[in-house]
């Protein structure tokens, strides 16, 4: 049996929310706790990235597939590194929908981010209709294959995955711990077909209406290694409870 060294992680996706005062309260709230067994990361809107103190691990919510040049409104990996970013959320369903990001573009962005030495938080997940029509695993495999084909299995060692069922995002309708575990185990098995060791070490977060009150039961599932948190990441006390739940796993 392989020993896992997966380090629990919680990433807060502030989306288009937050301000300098939330930065201060978030940092001071989390500084009070012993979170030494896990990593916590804040992914604020771009203009706030440079305003955190050095103790906070930072992620961006997007990155350009280009290096520089005439791409109005875009941000490159090197600019993200300049403001101390270590992670990049890629493939979030809101960007897939609002910005028409395809599986292919997402795979390109994952590659660009890895090449720059940053860690992608690669998001995938299904709409409710896919669960209803019984094609869940087929749908998720296609999302995973698009990235696998471009970066190869060995590069998965350098990224974090986040399963986010679209029907659970911002709806208050969390996946049950069993539903989350079923998909996380499926993903781990899917990767194991190509490399058992990488699959075993792969950090897979769950995202979709995680709160302080349900984090414990979700994170206690054997293949759930933490969470990607939207709404509750804007409430420092709730975010702290979620981080403490992940810290218990470490
Ligand atoms: P939610 O969002 O926690 O508000 O459901 C999760 C996400 O979109 O990453």
Short mmCIF file of C-alpha atoms and ligand atoms in Angstrom, two decimals:
data_model
loop_
_atom_site.label_atom_id
_atom_site.label_comp_id
_atom_site.label_asym_id
_atom_site.label_seq_id
_atom_site.Cartn_x
_atom_site.Cartn_y
_atom_site.Cartn_z
CA UNK A 1 0.00 0.00 0.00
CA UNK A 2 1.28 3.45 -0.90
CA UNK A 3 1.66 6.11 1.76
CA UNK A 4 0.01 9.37 0.83
CA UNK A 5 1.68 12.68 1.53
CA UNK A 6 -1.19 14.78 0.24
CA UNK A 7 -1.20 18.12 2.04
CA UNK A 8 -4.69 19.46 2.74
CA UNK A 9 -5.49 22.76 1.11
CA UNK A 10 -8.25 25.37 1.16
CA UNK A 11 -8.39 28.08 -1.50
CA UNK A 12 -10.72 31.06 -1.21
CA UNK A 13 -12.08 32.30 -4.53
CA UNK A 14 -13.25 35.83 -3.83
CA UNK A 15 -14.58 36.19 -7.40
CA UNK A 16 -15.40 39.89 -8.05
CA UNK A 17 -15.70 40.68 -4.34
CA UNK A 18 -13.55 41.92 -1.49
CA UNK A 19 -11.63 45.09 -0.66
CA UNK A 20 -8.70 46.30 1.43
CA UNK A 21 -10.67 46.01 4.64
CA UNK A 22 -11.49 42.33 3.98
CA UNK A 23 -7.77 41.71 3.33
CA UNK A 24 -6.97 43.05 6.81
CA UNK A 25 -9.69 41.13 8.67
CA UNK A 26 -8.97 37.91 6.78
CA UNK A 27 -5.24 38.08 7.51
CA UNK A 28 -5.71 38.91 11.18
CA UNK A 29 -8.40 36.24 11.68
CA UNK A 30 -6.33 33.46 10.13
CA UNK A 31 -3.13 34.57 11.89
CA UNK A 32 -4.71 33.63 15.24
CA UNK A 33 -4.99 29.94 14.41
CA UNK A 34 -2.55 27.07 14.12
CA UNK A 35 -2.99 25.98 10.50
CA UNK A 36 0.41 24.33 10.21
CA UNK A 37 -0.91 21.07 8.74
CA UNK A 38 -2.51 22.66 5.68
CA UNK A 39 -2.08 25.36 3.05
CA UNK A 40 -4.58 28.19 2.70
CA UNK A 41 -4.62 30.40 -0.33
CA UNK A 42 -6.60 33.53 -1.20
CA UNK A 43 -7.54 34.22 -4.83
CA UNK A 44 -8.77 37.85 -4.84
CA UNK A 45 -9.59 40.01 -7.84
CA UNK A 46 -6.42 41.04 -9.72
CA UNK A 47 -6.17 44.64 -8.40
CA UNK A 48 -5.98 43.38 -4.80
CA UNK A 49 -3.21 40.85 -5.39
CA UNK A 50 -0.35 43.21 -4.51
CA UNK A 51 -1.99 44.43 -1.29
CA UNK A 52 -1.62 41.33 0.90
CA UNK A 53 1.29 40.89 3.28
CA UNK A 54 3.86 38.22 2.52
CA UNK A 55 2.35 35.66 4.94
CA UNK A 56 -0.62 35.01 2.64
CA UNK A 57 -0.32 32.54 -0.21
CA UNK A 58 -1.97 34.07 -3.25
CA UNK A 59 -3.72 32.76 -6.31
CA UNK A 60 -5.14 34.53 -9.32
CA UNK A 61 -8.58 33.77 -10.77
CA UNK A 62 -7.34 33.79 -14.36
CA UNK A 63 -4.24 34.06 -16.53
CA UNK A 64 -3.56 34.81 -20.18
CA UNK A 65 -2.41 32.11 -22.54
CA UNK A 66 -0.06 34.73 -24.04
CA UNK A 67 3.29 35.98 -22.71
CA UNK A 68 2.85 39.71 -23.35
CA UNK A 69 1.73 42.19 -25.99
CA UNK A 70 -1.50 43.55 -27.40
CA UNK A 71 -4.04 41.65 -25.29
CA UNK A 72 -6.12 44.32 -23.58
CA UNK A 73 -7.37 43.34 -20.15
CA UNK A 74 -5.22 40.23 -19.87
CA UNK A 75 -2.59 39.33 -17.26
CA UNK A 76 0.47 37.16 -17.95
CA UNK A 77 2.13 34.56 -15.74
CA UNK A 78 5.17 36.81 -15.30
CA UNK A 79 3.01 39.70 -14.03
CA UNK A 80 1.32 37.32 -11.60
CA UNK A 81 4.71 36.24 -10.32
CA UNK A 82 5.72 39.87 -9.82
CA UNK A 83 2.89 40.38 -7.35
CA UNK A 84 3.73 37.20 -5.46
CA UNK A 85 1.12 34.85 -6.90
CA UNK A 86 1.83 31.12 -6.59
CA UNK A 87 -1.46 29.62 -7.80
CA UNK A 88 -3.86 30.22 -10.70
CA UNK A 89 -7.49 29.04 -10.84
CA UNK A 90 -8.08 27.70 -14.36
CA UNK A 91 -11.23 26.20 -15.83
CA UNK A 92 -13.71 27.61 -13.32
CA UNK A 93 -17.24 27.07 -14.62
CA UNK A 94 -17.98 30.80 -14.47
CA UNK A 95 -15.12 31.48 -16.90
CA UNK A 96 -16.10 28.50 -19.04
CA UNK A 97 -19.59 30.01 -19.26
CA UNK A 98 -19.14 33.82 -19.13
CA UNK A 99 -15.93 33.92 -21.19
CA UNK A 100 -16.57 30.90 -23.40
CA UNK A 101 -13.35 29.19 -22.31
CA UNK A 102 -13.10 25.83 -24.06
CA UNK A 103 -11.43 22.66 -22.80
CA UNK A 104 -8.62 23.35 -25.28
CA UNK A 105 -8.01 26.91 -24.06
CA UNK A 106 -8.08 25.71 -20.47
CA UNK A 107 -5.48 23.04 -21.26
CA UNK A 108 -3.30 25.70 -22.91
CA UNK A 109 -3.57 27.94 -19.84
CA UNK A 110 -2.72 25.02 -17.53
CA UNK A 111 0.42 24.37 -19.59
CA UNK A 112 1.40 28.05 -19.66
CA UNK A 113 1.00 28.26 -15.88
CA UNK A 114 3.07 25.13 -15.23
CA UNK A 115 5.79 26.31 -17.60
CA UNK A 116 6.03 29.52 -15.56
CA UNK A 117 6.50 27.55 -12.33
CA UNK A 118 3.08 28.48 -10.92
CA UNK A 119 0.56 25.94 -9.64
CA UNK A 120 -2.72 25.63 -11.56
CA UNK A 121 -5.88 24.90 -9.59
CA UNK A 122 -7.60 23.06 -12.41
CA UNK A 123 -11.42 23.10 -12.03
CA UNK A 124 -13.84 20.69 -13.64
CA UNK A 125 -17.42 19.65 -12.97
CA UNK A 126 -20.78 18.94 -14.50
CA UNK A 127 -24.08 20.78 -14.91
CA UNK A 128 -27.10 19.16 -13.26
CA UNK A 129 -28.49 17.96 -16.62
CA UNK A 130 -25.43 15.74 -17.10
CA UNK A 131 -26.01 14.02 -13.76
CA UNK A 132 -29.67 13.59 -14.66
CA UNK A 133 -28.99 12.00 -18.04
CA UNK A 134 -26.49 9.50 -16.64
CA UNK A 135 -23.41 10.71 -18.54
CA UNK A 136 -21.53 12.10 -15.52
CA UNK A 137 -18.32 10.08 -15.80
CA UNK A 138 -18.15 10.41 -19.56
CA UNK A 139 -18.49 14.19 -19.23
CA UNK A 140 -15.85 14.49 -16.52
CA UNK A 141 -13.43 12.18 -18.40
CA UNK A 142 -13.62 14.47 -21.44
CA UNK A 143 -12.71 17.48 -19.28
CA UNK A 144 -9.77 15.59 -17.75
CA UNK A 145 -8.61 14.16 -21.10
CA UNK A 146 -8.37 17.63 -22.66
CA UNK A 147 -5.73 18.59 -20.07
CA UNK A 148 -4.05 15.18 -19.90
CA UNK A 149 -3.49 15.22 -23.65
CA UNK A 150 -1.71 18.57 -23.55
CA UNK A 151 0.44 18.30 -20.40
CA UNK A 152 0.75 14.52 -19.84
CA UNK A 153 0.18 12.63 -16.60
CA UNK A 154 3.56 13.45 -15.03
CA UNK A 155 2.73 17.18 -14.95
CA UNK A 156 -0.28 16.42 -12.72
CA UNK A 157 2.23 16.14 -9.88
CA UNK A 158 2.56 19.94 -10.09
CA UNK A 159 -1.10 20.94 -10.10
CA UNK A 160 -4.08 20.90 -7.80
CA UNK A 161 -7.46 19.67 -9.02
CA UNK A 162 -10.85 21.02 -7.91
CA UNK A 163 -14.08 19.14 -8.53
CA UNK A 164 -16.89 21.70 -8.65
CA UNK A 165 -20.34 20.44 -9.66
CA UNK A 166 -21.91 23.48 -11.32
CA UNK A 167 -25.26 22.89 -9.64
CA UNK A 168 -23.58 23.27 -6.24
CA UNK A 169 -21.74 26.55 -6.93
CA UNK A 170 -23.24 29.49 -5.09
CA UNK A 171 -26.57 27.69 -4.77
CA UNK A 172 -26.36 26.48 -1.18
CA UNK A 173 -26.98 23.00 -2.62
CA UNK A 174 -23.79 21.20 -1.57
CA UNK A 175 -22.94 17.81 -3.03
CA UNK A 176 -23.41 15.17 -0.35
CA UNK A 177 -20.15 13.80 1.08
CA UNK A 178 -20.94 10.53 -0.76
CA UNK A 179 -21.45 12.33 -4.11
CA UNK A 180 -18.16 14.21 -3.68
CA UNK A 181 -16.30 11.05 -2.65
CA UNK A 182 -17.70 9.10 -5.60
CA UNK A 183 -16.32 11.61 -8.11
CA UNK A 184 -13.00 12.12 -6.31
CA UNK A 185 -12.43 8.35 -6.21
CA UNK A 186 -13.36 8.12 -9.88
CA UNK A 187 -10.82 10.83 -10.76
CA UNK A 188 -8.08 9.19 -8.70
CA UNK A 189 -8.76 5.83 -10.39
CA UNK A 190 -8.84 7.51 -13.79
CA UNK A 191 -5.38 9.04 -13.24
CA UNK A 192 -4.11 5.77 -11.73
CA UNK A 193 -4.64 4.04 -15.06
CA UNK A 194 -1.76 6.19 -16.30
CA UNK A 195 0.33 6.55 -13.14
CA UNK A 196 -0.66 5.04 -9.79
CA UNK A 197 1.84 7.05 -7.81
CA UNK A 198 0.78 10.41 -9.20
CA UNK A 199 -2.88 9.49 -8.68
CA UNK A 200 -2.21 8.63 -5.05
CA UNK A 201 -0.43 11.95 -4.40
CA UNK A 202 -2.91 14.10 -6.37
CA UNK A 203 -4.56 16.81 -4.27
CA UNK A 204 -8.26 16.98 -5.23
CA UNK A 205 -10.33 19.77 -3.69
CA UNK A 206 -14.12 19.87 -3.56
CA UNK A 207 -15.93 23.14 -4.33
CA UNK A 208 -19.60 24.10 -4.25
CA UNK A 209 -21.37 25.66 -1.25
CA UNK A 210 -18.74 24.56 1.29
CA UNK A 211 -19.31 26.29 4.64
CA UNK A 212 -17.93 26.06 8.16
CA UNK A 213 -20.89 23.83 9.03
CA UNK A 214 -20.36 21.18 6.32
CA UNK A 215 -16.58 21.25 5.77
CA UNK A 216 -15.82 18.55 8.35
CA UNK A 217 -18.04 15.90 6.79
CA UNK A 218 -16.94 16.71 3.22
CA UNK A 219 -13.23 16.76 4.08
CA UNK A 220 -13.43 13.54 6.08
CA UNK A 221 -14.09 11.61 2.86
CA UNK A 222 -10.96 9.61 1.97
CA UNK A 223 -10.38 11.22 -1.44
CA UNK A 224 -11.32 14.82 -0.57
CA UNK A 225 -8.20 16.82 0.28
CA UNK A 226 -9.73 20.21 1.04
CA UNK A 227 -11.89 22.79 -0.69
CA UNK A 228 -12.23 25.62 -3.18
CA UNK A 229 -14.47 28.10 -1.42
CA UNK A 230 -16.50 30.93 -2.94
CA UNK A 231 -19.12 32.68 -0.79
CA UNK A 232 -17.78 31.47 2.57
CA UNK A 233 -14.29 32.75 1.72
CA UNK A 234 -15.64 36.29 2.11
CA UNK A 235 -16.52 35.64 5.77
CA UNK A 236 -13.30 35.40 7.78
CA UNK A 237 -14.78 33.35 10.67
CA UNK A 238 -16.44 30.87 8.32
CA UNK A 239 -13.30 30.60 6.19
CA UNK A 240 -11.26 29.99 9.34
CA UNK A 241 -13.61 27.12 10.38
CA UNK A 242 -13.16 25.57 6.92
CA UNK A 243 -9.37 25.86 7.19
CA UNK A 244 -9.46 24.28 10.67
CA UNK A 245 -11.46 21.36 9.25
CA UNK A 246 -8.75 20.84 6.61
CA UNK A 247 -5.98 21.25 9.18
CA UNK A 248 -7.35 18.22 11.06
CA UNK A 249 -6.59 16.04 8.03
CA UNK A 250 -2.90 16.87 8.01
P1 LIG B 1 -19.37 28.68 -3.62
O1 LIG B 1 -18.38 28.83 -4.87
O2 LIG B 1 -18.52 28.19 -2.46
O3 LIG B 1 -19.91 30.05 -3.38
O4 LIG B 1 -20.39 27.68 -4.00
C1 LIG B 1 -17.35 27.91 -5.13
C2 LIG B 1 -16.56 28.33 -6.33
O5 LIG B 1 -17.15 28.89 -7.28
O6 LIG B 1 -15.34 28.13 -6.40
#
